[in-house]
Amino acid sequence: MKTLIIGGAGLTGLSAAWFYRQKFPDHRIILTDPDSQPGGNLRSEWRGEFLFEYGPRGVLKNAHAFFHLLHSSGAWDKLKPGRKTASIRFLWYKGRMHQLGGNPLAMLTNIELLKLIPALLRETSVPPGQLEDESIYDFFSRRIGQAATDFLVDGFITGVWAGDSRQLSIRSAFPTIWAAEKAAGSIRKGLKATRDQRKADQLKQLSDFPHPDPGPARFFSLRDGIQSIASHLITAARLQFHPNSTISEITPAGSQSEVTLADGTVLMADQVVLTGKATSTASVVEHLNPTLAGLLRSVTYAPVTVVNLGYPSIRKPASGFGFLIPSAEKSTILGIIYNSGTFEGVAPPGGACFTVMFGGAHHPTIGQRSDADLISMAREAMSGYLGIQETPTELGIRRWESAIPQYRVGHDLLIDRIRQEAISLKGIHLLGNWSGGIGVNDCVASAARWARSL
Ligand SMILES: Cc1cc2nc3c(=O)[nH]c(=O)nc-3n(C[C@H](O)[C@H](O)[C@H](O)COP(=O)(O)OP(=O)(O)OC[C@H]3O[C@@H](n4cnc5c(N)ncnc54)[C@H](O)[C@@H]3O)c2cc1C
């Protein structure tokens, strides 16, 4: 019987296992992870009636690969729609909260947003750039001006990528926007010109990853937390899961590979997939191809620390998804997610739960603070930004030292070189969120593409 060994029980490894199982029903699949539980960045925890998420909390309506994974593996009934108000997001800028999404009147009467309209309208007449790649900050400053970039773009980058918009690549992080300027000389013209193509791409995604209509909500998660997909897939794909096991070395052995775990156990595999961080994959392949290992090590990561707070009762429940803070505000937090504003059933009736996000490329050492410091900073943020002064009865902290890979300027070229070098690895495949996108849906789609290409 053929054996596949997967290093990494995060969403990429789990999805790779599921799609491989669909193609090869009789093969043996071994899944290893240094952690005691599967999920990688997917980390959910019930604390009484509070559901805490420490990593991703959900997906948008166009997450076809993720929906297909749920449906094809028999987990569709785990899907939970977000509240209608989850589409309302906020940015904290110049000392106050600005609403984005939801009631258009709130945006049309916002002076800071109105001030940006001339620059946004001028975008179509700004000449296109000539570079093959540039930073997100430089790209948008050129196209919509510095003020709009500081306000509208930078907060998003700080929150979603935990990154520095002056370092991250427009081409790798926002390929559609980059391609729009290349195609038509401006973002707006390019998006208009490529509208039909983008619609066709969405339909293609849906035909590659068919699934039922998840309903009218715009944001979705799983009833018992997003990590619950991990144990489900281990059962559904009939995986042999080895927790607390790190792949430390792989040695070619004829047509197979000898996979050595950190505790000295040796397993034989016909195919191996490594889905850990680029830096951890580098250590495994070092002796096989040092050049490849060097390239993998040049992928950098931003740290994120999250503090979850559960309030049994609250006077001012916050409505909406949450808010982000542009780096120009020099805040110690990246933003706050209103978990109970986004989903029902994650806090007791009359209560609420929130996630305060710290760290990122601008504050990489905050996670080194003590638990007590982080909790006090989180409570200060709850009070300062949201006026919530009640005492939380449940608290949960998670420090992600290497949370999000940073697609810096030139990332596309780096990935091309990694792919070229990786050809030398026979029967070893490299996947993970350091290439192909950092989102939950991207990880599933990359894993599916890999399995289907075999
Ligand atoms: C705080 C946070 C919030 C996020 N929020 C969102 C969100 O709201 N929406 C969204 O779409 N995305 C979000 N993301 C991004 C998304 O969650 C991740 O990109 C995705 O889960 C990564 O999955 P992965 O399997 O590629 O990597 P990981 O989850 O990192 O899994 C890799 C696994 O490999 C294991 N491993 C490493 N080395 C070895 C080895 N040598 N042998 C065996 N195993 C090994 C690791 O222990 C780990 O479990 C968030 C990420 C973080 C950290």
Short mmCIF file of C-alpha atoms and ligand atoms in Angstrom, two decimals:
data_model
loop_
_atom_site.label_atom_id
_atom_site.label_comp_id
_atom_site.label_asym_id
_atom_site.label_seq_id
_atom_site.Cartn_x
_atom_site.Cartn_y
_atom_site.Cartn_z
CA MET A 1 0.00 0.00 0.00
CA LYS A 2 1.36 3.47 -0.92
CA THR A 3 2.00 5.88 1.94
CA LEU A 4 1.75 9.67 2.03
CA ILE A 5 3.30 11.47 5.02
CA ILE A 6 2.18 15.03 5.70
CA GLY A 7 4.20 17.30 7.97
CA GLY A 8 1.87 19.85 9.56
CA ALA A 9 -1.73 19.48 10.76
CA GLY A 10 -2.70 23.07 9.96
CA LEU A 11 -5.40 23.79 7.42
CA THR A 12 -3.01 23.29 4.49
CA GLY A 13 -1.91 19.83 5.70
CA LEU A 14 -5.46 18.78 6.60
CA SER A 15 -6.84 19.94 3.25
CA ALA A 16 -3.99 18.24 1.38
CA ALA A 17 -4.93 15.04 3.22
CA TRP A 18 -8.62 15.38 2.37
CA PHE A 19 -8.12 16.05 -1.35
CA TYR A 20 -5.46 13.33 -1.60
CA ARG A 21 -7.89 10.90 0.05
CA GLN A 22 -10.53 11.75 -2.56
CA LYS A 23 -8.08 10.83 -5.30
CA PHE A 24 -6.46 7.81 -3.62
CA PRO A 25 -9.06 6.06 -1.43
CA ASP A 26 -6.77 3.11 -0.59
CA HIS A 27 -3.50 4.83 0.31
CA ARG A 28 -2.23 5.22 3.86
CA ILE A 29 -2.00 8.85 5.02
CA ILE A 30 0.11 9.75 8.07
CA LEU A 31 -0.23 13.26 9.47
CA THR A 32 2.42 14.55 11.90
CA ASP A 33 2.58 17.75 13.92
CA PRO A 34 4.82 18.98 16.77
CA ASP A 35 1.69 20.17 18.60
CA SER A 36 -0.46 17.98 20.83
CA GLN A 37 -3.60 18.97 18.89
CA PRO A 38 -4.32 19.40 15.19
CA GLY A 39 -5.24 22.73 13.57
CA GLY A 40 -2.04 24.82 13.41
CA ASN A 41 -3.28 28.42 13.39
CA LEU A 42 -6.86 27.19 13.77
CA ARG A 43 -7.32 27.39 17.52
CA SER A 44 -10.76 27.51 19.18
CA GLU A 45 -11.71 26.98 22.79
CA TRP A 46 -15.02 26.86 24.67
CA ARG A 47 -14.73 28.58 28.05
CA GLY A 48 -18.14 27.89 29.57
CA GLU A 49 -20.55 29.72 27.27
CA PHE A 50 -17.79 31.76 25.58
CA LEU A 51 -16.24 30.58 22.33
CA PHE A 52 -12.71 31.96 22.03
CA GLU A 53 -10.88 32.01 18.70
CA TYR A 54 -7.12 32.55 18.83
CA GLY A 55 -6.44 32.36 15.09
CA PRO A 56 -8.74 32.89 12.10
CA ARG A 57 -12.41 33.18 12.93
CA GLY A 58 -14.12 32.73 9.61
CA VAL A 59 -14.36 33.18 5.88
CA LEU A 60 -16.16 35.47 3.46
CA LYS A 61 -18.98 34.38 1.18
CA ASN A 62 -16.65 33.76 -1.79
CA ALA A 63 -14.58 31.10 0.06
CA HIS A 64 -15.57 28.39 -2.42
CA ALA A 65 -12.67 26.04 -1.67
CA PHE A 66 -13.39 26.15 2.07
CA PHE A 67 -17.13 25.60 1.52
CA HIS A 68 -16.35 22.72 -0.82
CA LEU A 69 -14.05 21.18 1.79
CA LEU A 70 -16.85 21.37 4.37
CA HIS A 71 -19.49 20.00 2.05
CA SER A 72 -17.47 17.23 0.42
CA SER A 73 -16.21 15.98 3.79
CA GLY A 74 -19.69 15.92 5.36
CA ALA A 75 -19.25 18.95 7.65
CA TRP A 76 -21.78 21.29 6.01
CA ASP A 77 -24.01 21.17 9.10
CA LYS A 78 -21.17 22.71 11.16
CA LEU A 79 -21.39 25.95 9.15
CA LYS A 80 -22.56 29.01 11.07
CA PRO A 81 -23.56 32.29 9.36
CA GLY A 82 -22.41 35.62 10.78
CA ARG A 83 -24.82 38.31 11.91
CA LYS A 84 -26.09 40.77 9.32
CA THR A 85 -24.18 43.54 11.09
CA ALA A 86 -20.86 41.66 10.67
CA SER A 87 -20.33 43.54 7.39
CA ILE A 88 -19.91 46.76 9.39
CA ARG A 89 -16.25 47.42 10.10
CA PHE A 90 -14.53 50.37 11.67
CA LEU A 91 -11.19 52.15 11.45
CA TRP A 92 -9.79 54.15 14.35
CA TYR A 93 -8.19 57.22 12.80
CA LYS A 94 -7.27 60.66 14.15
CA GLY A 95 -8.60 59.79 17.57
CA ARG A 96 -12.06 58.55 16.61
CA MET A 97 -13.98 55.62 15.14
CA HIS A 98 -14.97 55.68 11.44
CA GLN A 99 -17.59 53.30 10.11
CA LEU A 100 -16.95 51.46 6.84
CA GLY A 101 -19.75 49.37 5.36
CA GLY A 102 -23.34 49.16 6.61
CA ASN A 103 -25.35 52.40 6.46
CA PRO A 104 -24.03 54.50 3.48
CA LEU A 105 -25.21 57.68 5.24
CA ALA A 106 -22.68 57.10 8.02
CA MET A 107 -19.91 57.16 5.41
CA LEU A 108 -21.32 60.06 3.39
CA THR A 109 -21.41 62.27 6.48
CA ASN A 110 -17.89 61.35 7.59
CA ILE A 111 -15.70 64.43 7.10
CA GLU A 112 -12.43 62.44 7.01
CA LEU A 113 -13.81 60.20 4.26
CA LEU A 114 -15.30 63.12 2.31
CA LYS A 115 -11.89 64.83 2.30
CA LEU A 116 -10.48 61.85 0.40
CA ILE A 117 -13.03 61.87 -2.42
CA PRO A 118 -11.10 64.23 -4.78
CA ALA A 119 -7.96 62.04 -4.54
CA LEU A 120 -10.04 58.89 -5.09
CA LEU A 121 -11.73 60.45 -8.14
CA ARG A 122 -8.37 61.57 -9.59
CA GLU A 123 -7.09 57.97 -9.48
CA THR A 124 -8.07 57.29 -13.10
CA SER A 125 -5.86 60.12 -14.39
CA VAL A 126 -2.70 59.19 -12.44
CA PRO A 127 -0.13 57.69 -14.85
CA PRO A 128 0.63 53.99 -14.28
CA GLY A 129 3.83 52.90 -12.54
CA GLN A 130 6.65 51.26 -14.46
CA LEU A 131 8.04 48.96 -11.76
CA GLU A 132 7.49 45.21 -11.77
CA ASP A 133 6.75 45.35 -8.04
CA GLU A 134 6.66 47.96 -5.28
CA SER A 135 5.46 48.31 -1.71
CA ILE A 136 1.73 48.53 -1.03
CA TYR A 137 2.31 51.93 0.56
CA ASP A 138 4.20 53.34 -2.44
CA PHE A 139 1.68 51.92 -4.90
CA PHE A 140 -1.39 53.39 -3.19
CA SER A 141 0.32 56.69 -2.28
CA ARG A 142 1.08 57.12 -5.97
CA ARG A 143 -2.47 56.28 -7.02
CA ILE A 144 -4.75 57.74 -4.33
CA GLY A 145 -2.42 59.95 -2.30
CA GLN A 146 -0.77 59.59 1.05
CA ALA A 147 -3.74 60.66 3.19
CA ALA A 148 -6.07 58.00 1.72
CA THR A 149 -3.31 55.39 1.98
CA ASP A 150 -2.62 56.20 5.63
CA PHE A 151 -6.31 56.07 6.47
CA LEU A 152 -7.89 53.38 4.27
CA VAL A 153 -5.07 51.07 3.22
CA ASP A 154 -2.56 50.98 6.05
CA GLY A 155 -5.05 49.99 8.77
CA PHE A 156 -6.20 47.06 6.67
CA ILE A 157 -2.62 45.90 6.11
CA THR A 158 -1.76 46.26 9.77
CA GLY A 159 -4.83 44.25 10.75
CA VAL A 160 -4.98 41.51 8.13
CA TRP A 161 -1.28 40.97 7.38
CA ALA A 162 -0.03 42.20 10.76
CA GLY A 163 2.41 43.81 8.37
CA ASP A 164 4.19 46.98 7.37
CA SER A 165 2.62 48.41 4.21
CA ARG A 166 5.99 49.98 3.34
CA GLN A 167 7.54 46.50 3.09
CA LEU A 168 4.78 44.28 1.70
CA SER A 169 4.45 43.68 -2.04
CA ILE A 170 1.47 45.02 -3.99
CA ARG A 171 2.05 42.36 -6.64
CA SER A 172 2.00 39.40 -4.24
CA ALA A 173 -0.45 40.64 -1.61
CA PHE A 174 -2.99 42.27 -3.98
CA PRO A 175 -2.46 40.63 -7.37
CA THR A 176 -5.87 41.74 -8.70
CA ILE A 177 -5.22 45.42 -7.93
CA TRP A 178 -1.69 45.23 -9.32
CA ALA A 179 -2.96 43.54 -12.51
CA ALA A 180 -5.74 46.16 -12.86
CA GLU A 181 -3.21 48.99 -13.05
CA LYS A 182 -1.05 46.99 -15.48
CA ALA A 183 -4.07 46.19 -17.70
CA ALA A 184 -5.69 49.62 -17.97
CA GLY A 185 -3.36 52.17 -16.38
CA SER A 186 -5.53 52.69 -13.29
CA ILE A 187 -7.14 50.59 -10.58
CA ARG A 188 -10.69 51.73 -11.33
CA LYS A 189 -10.40 51.39 -15.09
CA GLY A 190 -8.64 48.04 -14.73
CA LEU A 191 -11.22 46.62 -12.34
CA LYS A 192 -13.99 47.76 -14.69
CA ALA A 193 -12.23 46.29 -17.74
CA THR A 194 -11.62 42.97 -16.00
CA ARG A 195 -15.08 42.72 -14.36
CA ASP A 196 -16.31 40.02 -16.76
CA GLN A 197 -13.06 38.09 -16.43
CA ARG A 198 -13.25 38.25 -12.63
CA LYS A 199 -16.87 37.05 -12.72
CA ALA A 200 -15.79 34.18 -14.98
CA ASP A 201 -12.96 33.36 -12.53
CA GLN A 202 -15.46 33.22 -9.66
CA LEU A 203 -17.69 30.87 -11.68
CA LYS A 204 -14.66 28.74 -12.49
CA GLN A 205 -13.82 28.60 -8.76
CA LEU A 206 -17.36 27.49 -8.05
CA SER A 207 -17.22 24.79 -10.71
CA ASP A 208 -13.83 23.60 -9.38
CA PHE A 209 -15.16 23.68 -5.83
CA PRO A 210 -18.93 23.05 -5.98
CA HIS A 211 -21.00 23.53 -2.81
CA PRO A 212 -24.56 24.47 -1.80
CA ASP A 213 -25.47 28.12 -1.29
CA PRO A 214 -24.37 28.97 2.26
CA GLY A 215 -27.13 31.61 2.57
CA PRO A 216 -27.32 35.40 2.59
CA ALA A 217 -24.72 36.12 5.31
CA ARG A 218 -21.40 37.65 4.22
CA PHE A 219 -19.20 36.02 6.86
CA PHE A 220 -19.19 32.41 8.09
CA SER A 221 -17.56 30.22 10.69
CA LEU A 222 -18.19 26.86 12.37
CA ARG A 223 -20.56 26.32 15.28
CA ASP A 224 -17.92 24.85 17.59
CA GLY A 225 -15.14 27.08 16.37
CA ILE A 226 -13.06 26.90 13.24
CA GLN A 227 -10.63 24.39 14.75
CA SER A 228 -13.41 21.78 14.87
CA ILE A 229 -12.76 21.11 11.15
CA ALA A 230 -9.41 19.56 12.16
CA SER A 231 -10.66 16.56 14.15
CA HIS A 232 -13.49 16.14 11.64
CA LEU A 233 -11.05 15.84 8.71
CA ILE A 234 -8.80 13.42 10.60
CA THR A 235 -11.77 11.06 10.91
CA ALA A 236 -13.31 11.75 7.50
CA ALA A 237 -10.02 11.28 5.61
CA ARG A 238 -9.04 8.25 7.76
CA LEU A 239 -5.70 9.78 8.76
CA GLN A 240 -3.17 8.29 11.14
CA PHE A 241 -2.48 11.36 13.24
CA HIS A 242 0.84 11.52 15.13
CA PRO A 243 0.69 14.48 17.54
CA ASN A 244 3.87 15.71 19.26
CA SER A 245 5.95 14.59 16.26
CA THR A 246 8.17 16.83 14.21
CA ILE A 247 9.66 15.75 10.89
CA SER A 248 13.36 16.47 11.32
CA GLU A 249 14.92 14.89 8.23
CA ILE A 250 14.01 13.20 4.96
CA THR A 251 16.45 10.91 3.17
CA PRO A 252 15.90 9.41 -0.29
CA ALA A 253 15.68 5.59 -0.14
CA GLY A 254 15.25 4.15 -3.63
CA SER A 255 11.85 5.18 -4.95
CA GLN A 256 10.75 6.06 -1.41
CA SER A 257 11.75 8.54 1.31
CA GLU A 258 12.90 7.76 4.81
CA VAL A 259 11.20 10.25 7.12
CA THR A 260 12.88 10.74 10.50
CA LEU A 261 10.89 12.24 13.36
CA ALA A 262 12.51 14.24 16.16
CA ASP A 263 12.12 11.32 18.60
CA GLY A 264 14.14 9.08 16.26
CA THR A 265 11.20 7.17 14.76
CA VAL A 266 11.74 6.39 11.07
CA LEU A 267 8.78 6.07 8.69
CA MET A 268 8.84 5.13 5.00
CA ALA A 269 6.82 7.18 2.51
CA ASP A 270 6.13 7.19 -1.20
CA GLN A 271 5.28 10.90 -1.10
CA VAL A 272 5.93 13.55 1.55
CA VAL A 273 4.27 16.94 1.86
CA LEU A 274 5.73 19.62 4.13
CA THR A 275 3.25 22.32 5.13
CA GLY A 276 4.99 24.05 8.07
CA LYS A 277 6.40 27.57 8.09
CA ALA A 278 8.96 28.20 5.33
CA THR A 279 11.62 28.48 8.03
CA SER A 280 10.76 25.10 9.53
CA THR A 281 10.61 23.46 6.08
CA ALA A 282 14.09 24.93 5.46
CA SER A 283 15.53 22.91 8.37
CA VAL A 284 14.03 19.68 7.01
CA VAL A 285 15.40 20.11 3.46
CA GLU A 286 18.74 21.73 4.45
CA HIS A 287 20.85 18.61 3.81
CA LEU A 288 19.03 17.87 0.52
CA ASN A 289 19.37 21.32 -1.04
CA PRO A 290 21.08 24.10 1.00
CA THR A 291 20.25 26.73 -1.65
CA LEU A 292 16.55 25.92 -1.32
CA ALA A 293 16.84 26.07 2.48
CA GLY A 294 18.46 29.51 2.22
CA LEU A 295 15.65 30.80 0.01
CA LEU A 296 12.98 29.40 2.35
CA ARG A 297 14.68 31.09 5.31
CA SER A 298 14.37 34.46 3.62
CA VAL A 299 10.56 34.35 4.04
CA THR A 300 9.93 36.46 7.14
CA TYR A 301 7.00 36.29 9.57
CA ALA A 302 5.21 38.84 11.73
CA PRO A 303 4.27 37.87 15.29
CA VAL A 304 0.75 38.35 16.67
CA THR A 305 -0.48 38.02 20.25
CA VAL A 306 -4.20 37.74 20.91
CA VAL A 307 -6.07 38.31 24.15
CA ASN A 308 -9.64 37.02 24.33
CA LEU A 309 -11.98 38.56 26.89
CA GLY A 310 -15.36 37.15 27.93
CA TYR A 311 -17.88 39.41 29.70
CA PRO A 312 -20.91 37.71 31.32
CA SER A 313 -22.90 40.93 31.10
CA ILE A 314 -22.23 44.19 29.36
CA ARG A 315 -24.02 47.53 29.15
CA LYS A 316 -22.75 48.61 25.69
CA PRO A 317 -22.57 45.55 23.40
CA ALA A 318 -20.54 46.53 20.32
CA SER A 319 -22.20 45.88 16.98
CA GLY A 320 -20.23 45.02 13.82
CA PHE A 321 -17.10 42.99 13.05
CA GLY A 322 -14.56 45.14 14.85
CA PHE A 323 -12.02 47.85 14.14
CA LEU A 324 -8.45 48.17 12.90
CA ILE A 325 -5.90 50.89 13.56
CA PRO A 326 -3.55 52.34 10.92
CA SER A 327 0.11 52.39 11.98
CA ALA A 328 0.20 56.22 11.84
CA GLU A 329 -1.91 56.18 15.04
CA LYS A 330 1.05 54.59 16.88
CA SER A 331 -1.27 52.39 18.92
CA THR A 332 0.06 49.35 20.77
CA ILE A 333 -2.88 47.27 19.46
CA LEU A 334 -3.68 46.23 15.87
CA GLY A 335 -7.41 46.29 16.49
CA ILE A 336 -10.26 44.60 18.35
CA ILE A 337 -12.60 41.97 16.91
CA TYR A 338 -16.16 41.92 18.26
CA ASN A 339 -16.72 38.15 18.29
CA SER A 340 -20.22 38.38 19.73
CA GLY A 341 -20.98 41.27 17.34
CA THR A 342 -20.02 38.98 14.47
CA PHE A 343 -21.63 35.68 15.54
CA GLU A 344 -24.52 34.60 17.72
CA GLY A 345 -23.94 31.91 20.33
CA VAL A 346 -20.35 32.78 21.26
CA ALA A 347 -21.23 34.45 24.58
CA PRO A 348 -24.02 33.98 27.15
CA PRO A 349 -27.22 36.03 26.68
CA GLY A 350 -26.49 39.63 27.75
CA GLY A 351 -22.73 38.97 27.62
CA ALA A 352 -20.08 39.57 24.97
CA CYS A 353 -16.65 38.45 23.89
CA PHE A 354 -13.84 40.28 22.13
CA THR A 355 -10.35 39.62 20.79
CA VAL A 356 -7.68 42.28 21.22
CA MET A 357 -4.83 41.83 18.70
CA PHE A 358 -1.28 42.95 19.54
CA GLY A 359 2.07 42.86 17.80
CA GLY A 360 2.61 42.68 14.07
CA ALA A 361 5.58 44.05 12.15
CA HIS A 362 5.34 47.42 13.94
CA HIS A 363 5.39 46.01 17.50
CA PRO A 364 7.21 42.67 17.24
CA THR A 365 8.23 42.38 20.90
CA ILE A 366 4.88 42.98 22.63
CA GLY A 367 4.27 39.23 22.95
CA GLN A 368 7.25 39.04 25.32
CA ARG A 369 5.28 40.93 27.97
CA SER A 370 3.85 38.99 30.92
CA ASP A 371 0.27 37.69 30.89
CA ALA A 372 -0.65 40.25 33.54
CA ASP A 373 0.72 43.12 31.40
CA LEU A 374 -1.08 41.92 28.28
CA ILE A 375 -4.38 41.57 30.14
CA SER A 376 -4.06 45.01 31.61
CA MET A 377 -3.19 46.48 28.18
CA ALA A 378 -6.16 44.64 26.63
CA ARG A 379 -8.54 45.98 29.30
CA GLU A 380 -7.16 49.50 28.83
CA ALA A 381 -7.83 49.17 25.08
CA MET A 382 -11.39 47.93 25.74
CA SER A 383 -12.01 50.92 27.95
CA GLY A 384 -10.15 53.53 25.85
CA TYR A 385 -11.50 52.60 22.42
CA LEU A 386 -14.92 51.11 23.27
CA GLY A 387 -15.75 52.53 26.70
CA ILE A 388 -16.17 48.99 28.07
CA GLN A 389 -15.10 49.02 31.71
CA GLU A 390 -16.79 45.89 33.04
CA THR A 391 -14.62 43.06 34.35
CA PRO A 392 -14.18 40.07 32.04
CA THR A 393 -14.60 36.73 33.83
CA GLU A 394 -12.83 34.66 31.16
CA LEU A 395 -9.47 35.51 29.62
CA GLY A 396 -7.33 33.63 27.12
CA ILE A 397 -3.95 34.57 25.65
CA ARG A 398 -2.06 33.10 22.71
CA ARG A 399 1.31 34.27 21.44
CA TRP A 400 2.00 33.42 17.77
CA GLU A 401 5.71 34.05 17.29
CA SER A 402 5.51 33.50 13.52
CA ALA A 403 1.89 34.30 12.82
CA ILE A 404 1.68 35.62 9.28
CA PRO A 405 4.23 35.23 6.45
CA GLN A 406 5.15 38.61 5.04
CA TYR A 407 4.93 38.80 1.25
CA ARG A 408 7.57 41.49 0.89
CA VAL A 409 8.47 43.30 -2.33
CA GLY A 410 9.94 40.66 -4.66
CA HIS A 411 8.05 37.77 -3.01
CA ASP A 412 6.82 36.45 -6.38
CA LEU A 413 10.39 36.14 -7.65
CA LEU A 414 11.45 34.45 -4.42
CA ILE A 415 8.64 31.89 -4.77
CA ASP A 416 9.62 31.23 -8.41
CA ARG A 417 13.20 30.49 -7.29
CA ILE A 418 11.94 28.24 -4.47
CA ARG A 419 9.77 26.32 -6.95
CA GLN A 420 12.74 25.91 -9.31
CA GLU A 421 15.01 24.60 -6.56
CA ALA A 422 12.27 22.33 -5.15
CA ILE A 423 12.20 20.37 -8.44
CA SER A 424 15.35 18.63 -7.17
CA LEU A 425 13.35 17.07 -4.30
CA LYS A 426 11.98 13.79 -5.57
CA GLY A 427 8.67 12.79 -3.96
CA ILE A 428 8.74 15.78 -1.57
CA HIS A 429 6.24 18.60 -2.01
CA LEU A 430 6.29 22.02 -0.35
CA LEU A 431 3.02 23.75 0.53
CA GLY A 432 1.91 26.30 3.12
CA ASN A 433 0.63 29.82 3.51
CA TRP A 434 4.03 31.31 2.62
CA SER A 435 3.03 30.85 -1.04
CA GLY A 436 -0.36 30.96 -2.72
CA GLY A 437 -2.07 33.27 -0.20
CA ILE A 438 -2.42 33.61 3.57
CA GLY A 439 -6.22 33.31 3.81
CA VAL A 440 -8.06 30.23 5.02
CA ASN A 441 -9.60 29.77 1.57
CA ASP A 442 -6.20 30.18 -0.14
CA CYS A 443 -4.71 27.39 2.00
CA VAL A 444 -7.53 24.98 1.06
CA ALA A 445 -7.36 25.91 -2.64
CA SER A 446 -3.55 25.46 -2.82
CA ALA A 447 -3.80 22.05 -1.17
CA ALA A 448 -6.60 20.98 -3.54
CA ARG A 449 -4.62 22.11 -6.60
CA TRP A 450 -1.62 20.10 -5.39
CA ALA A 451 -3.62 16.88 -4.80
CA ARG A 452 -5.48 17.20 -8.09
CA SER A 453 -2.20 17.67 -9.98
CA LEU A 454 -0.85 14.27 -8.88
C1 LIG B 1 -3.98 35.31 14.67
C2 LIG B 1 -4.33 34.92 13.26
C3 LIG B 1 -5.55 35.33 12.72
C4 LIG B 1 -5.89 34.98 11.41
N1 LIG B 1 -7.11 35.37 10.92
C5 LIG B 1 -7.49 34.97 9.69
C6 LIG B 1 -8.82 35.23 9.22
O1 LIG B 1 -9.65 35.82 9.94
N2 LIG B 1 -9.16 34.81 7.97
C7 LIG B 1 -8.28 34.13 7.18
O2 LIG B 1 -8.64 33.77 6.05
N3 LIG B 1 -7.02 33.84 7.60
C8 LIG B 1 -6.61 34.23 8.84
N4 LIG B 1 -5.36 33.91 9.30
C9 LIG B 1 -4.44 33.18 8.40
C10 LIG B 1 -4.74 31.68 8.36
O3 LIG B 1 -5.29 31.26 9.57
C11 LIG B 1 -3.46 30.90 8.10
O4 LIG B 1 -2.82 31.38 6.94
C12 LIG B 1 -3.71 29.41 7.92
O5 LIG B 1 -4.49 28.87 8.96
C13 LIG B 1 -2.35 28.71 7.82
O6 LIG B 1 -2.51 27.32 7.68
P1 LIG B 1 -1.24 26.42 7.35
O7 LIG B 1 -1.67 25.02 7.50
O8 LIG B 1 -0.64 26.83 6.05
O9 LIG B 1 -0.15 26.80 8.46
P2 LIG B 1 -0.19 26.53 10.02
O10 LIG B 1 -1.53 26.72 10.56
O11 LIG B 1 0.94 27.34 10.57
O12 LIG B 1 0.15 24.98 10.15
C14 LIG B 1 1.42 24.46 9.91
C15 LIG B 1 1.63 23.31 10.87
O13 LIG B 1 2.86 22.68 10.55
C16 LIG B 1 3.43 22.22 11.75
N5 LIG B 1 4.86 21.95 11.51
C17 LIG B 1 5.85 22.86 11.41
N6 LIG B 1 7.01 22.23 11.20
C18 LIG B 1 6.75 20.90 11.15
C19 LIG B 1 7.57 19.74 10.96
N7 LIG B 1 8.90 19.84 10.76
N8 LIG B 1 6.98 18.52 11.00
C20 LIG B 1 5.64 18.40 11.19
N9 LIG B 1 4.82 19.48 11.36
C21 LIG B 1 5.38 20.72 11.34
C22 LIG B 1 3.14 23.34 12.73
O14 LIG B 1 3.21 22.89 14.07
C23 LIG B 1 1.73 23.74 12.33
O15 LIG B 1 0.76 23.07 13.10
C24 LIG B 1 -4.99 34.22 10.62
C25 LIG B 1 -3.77 33.79 11.16
C26 LIG B 1 -3.44 34.13 12.47
C27 LIG B 1 -2.15 33.64 13.06
#
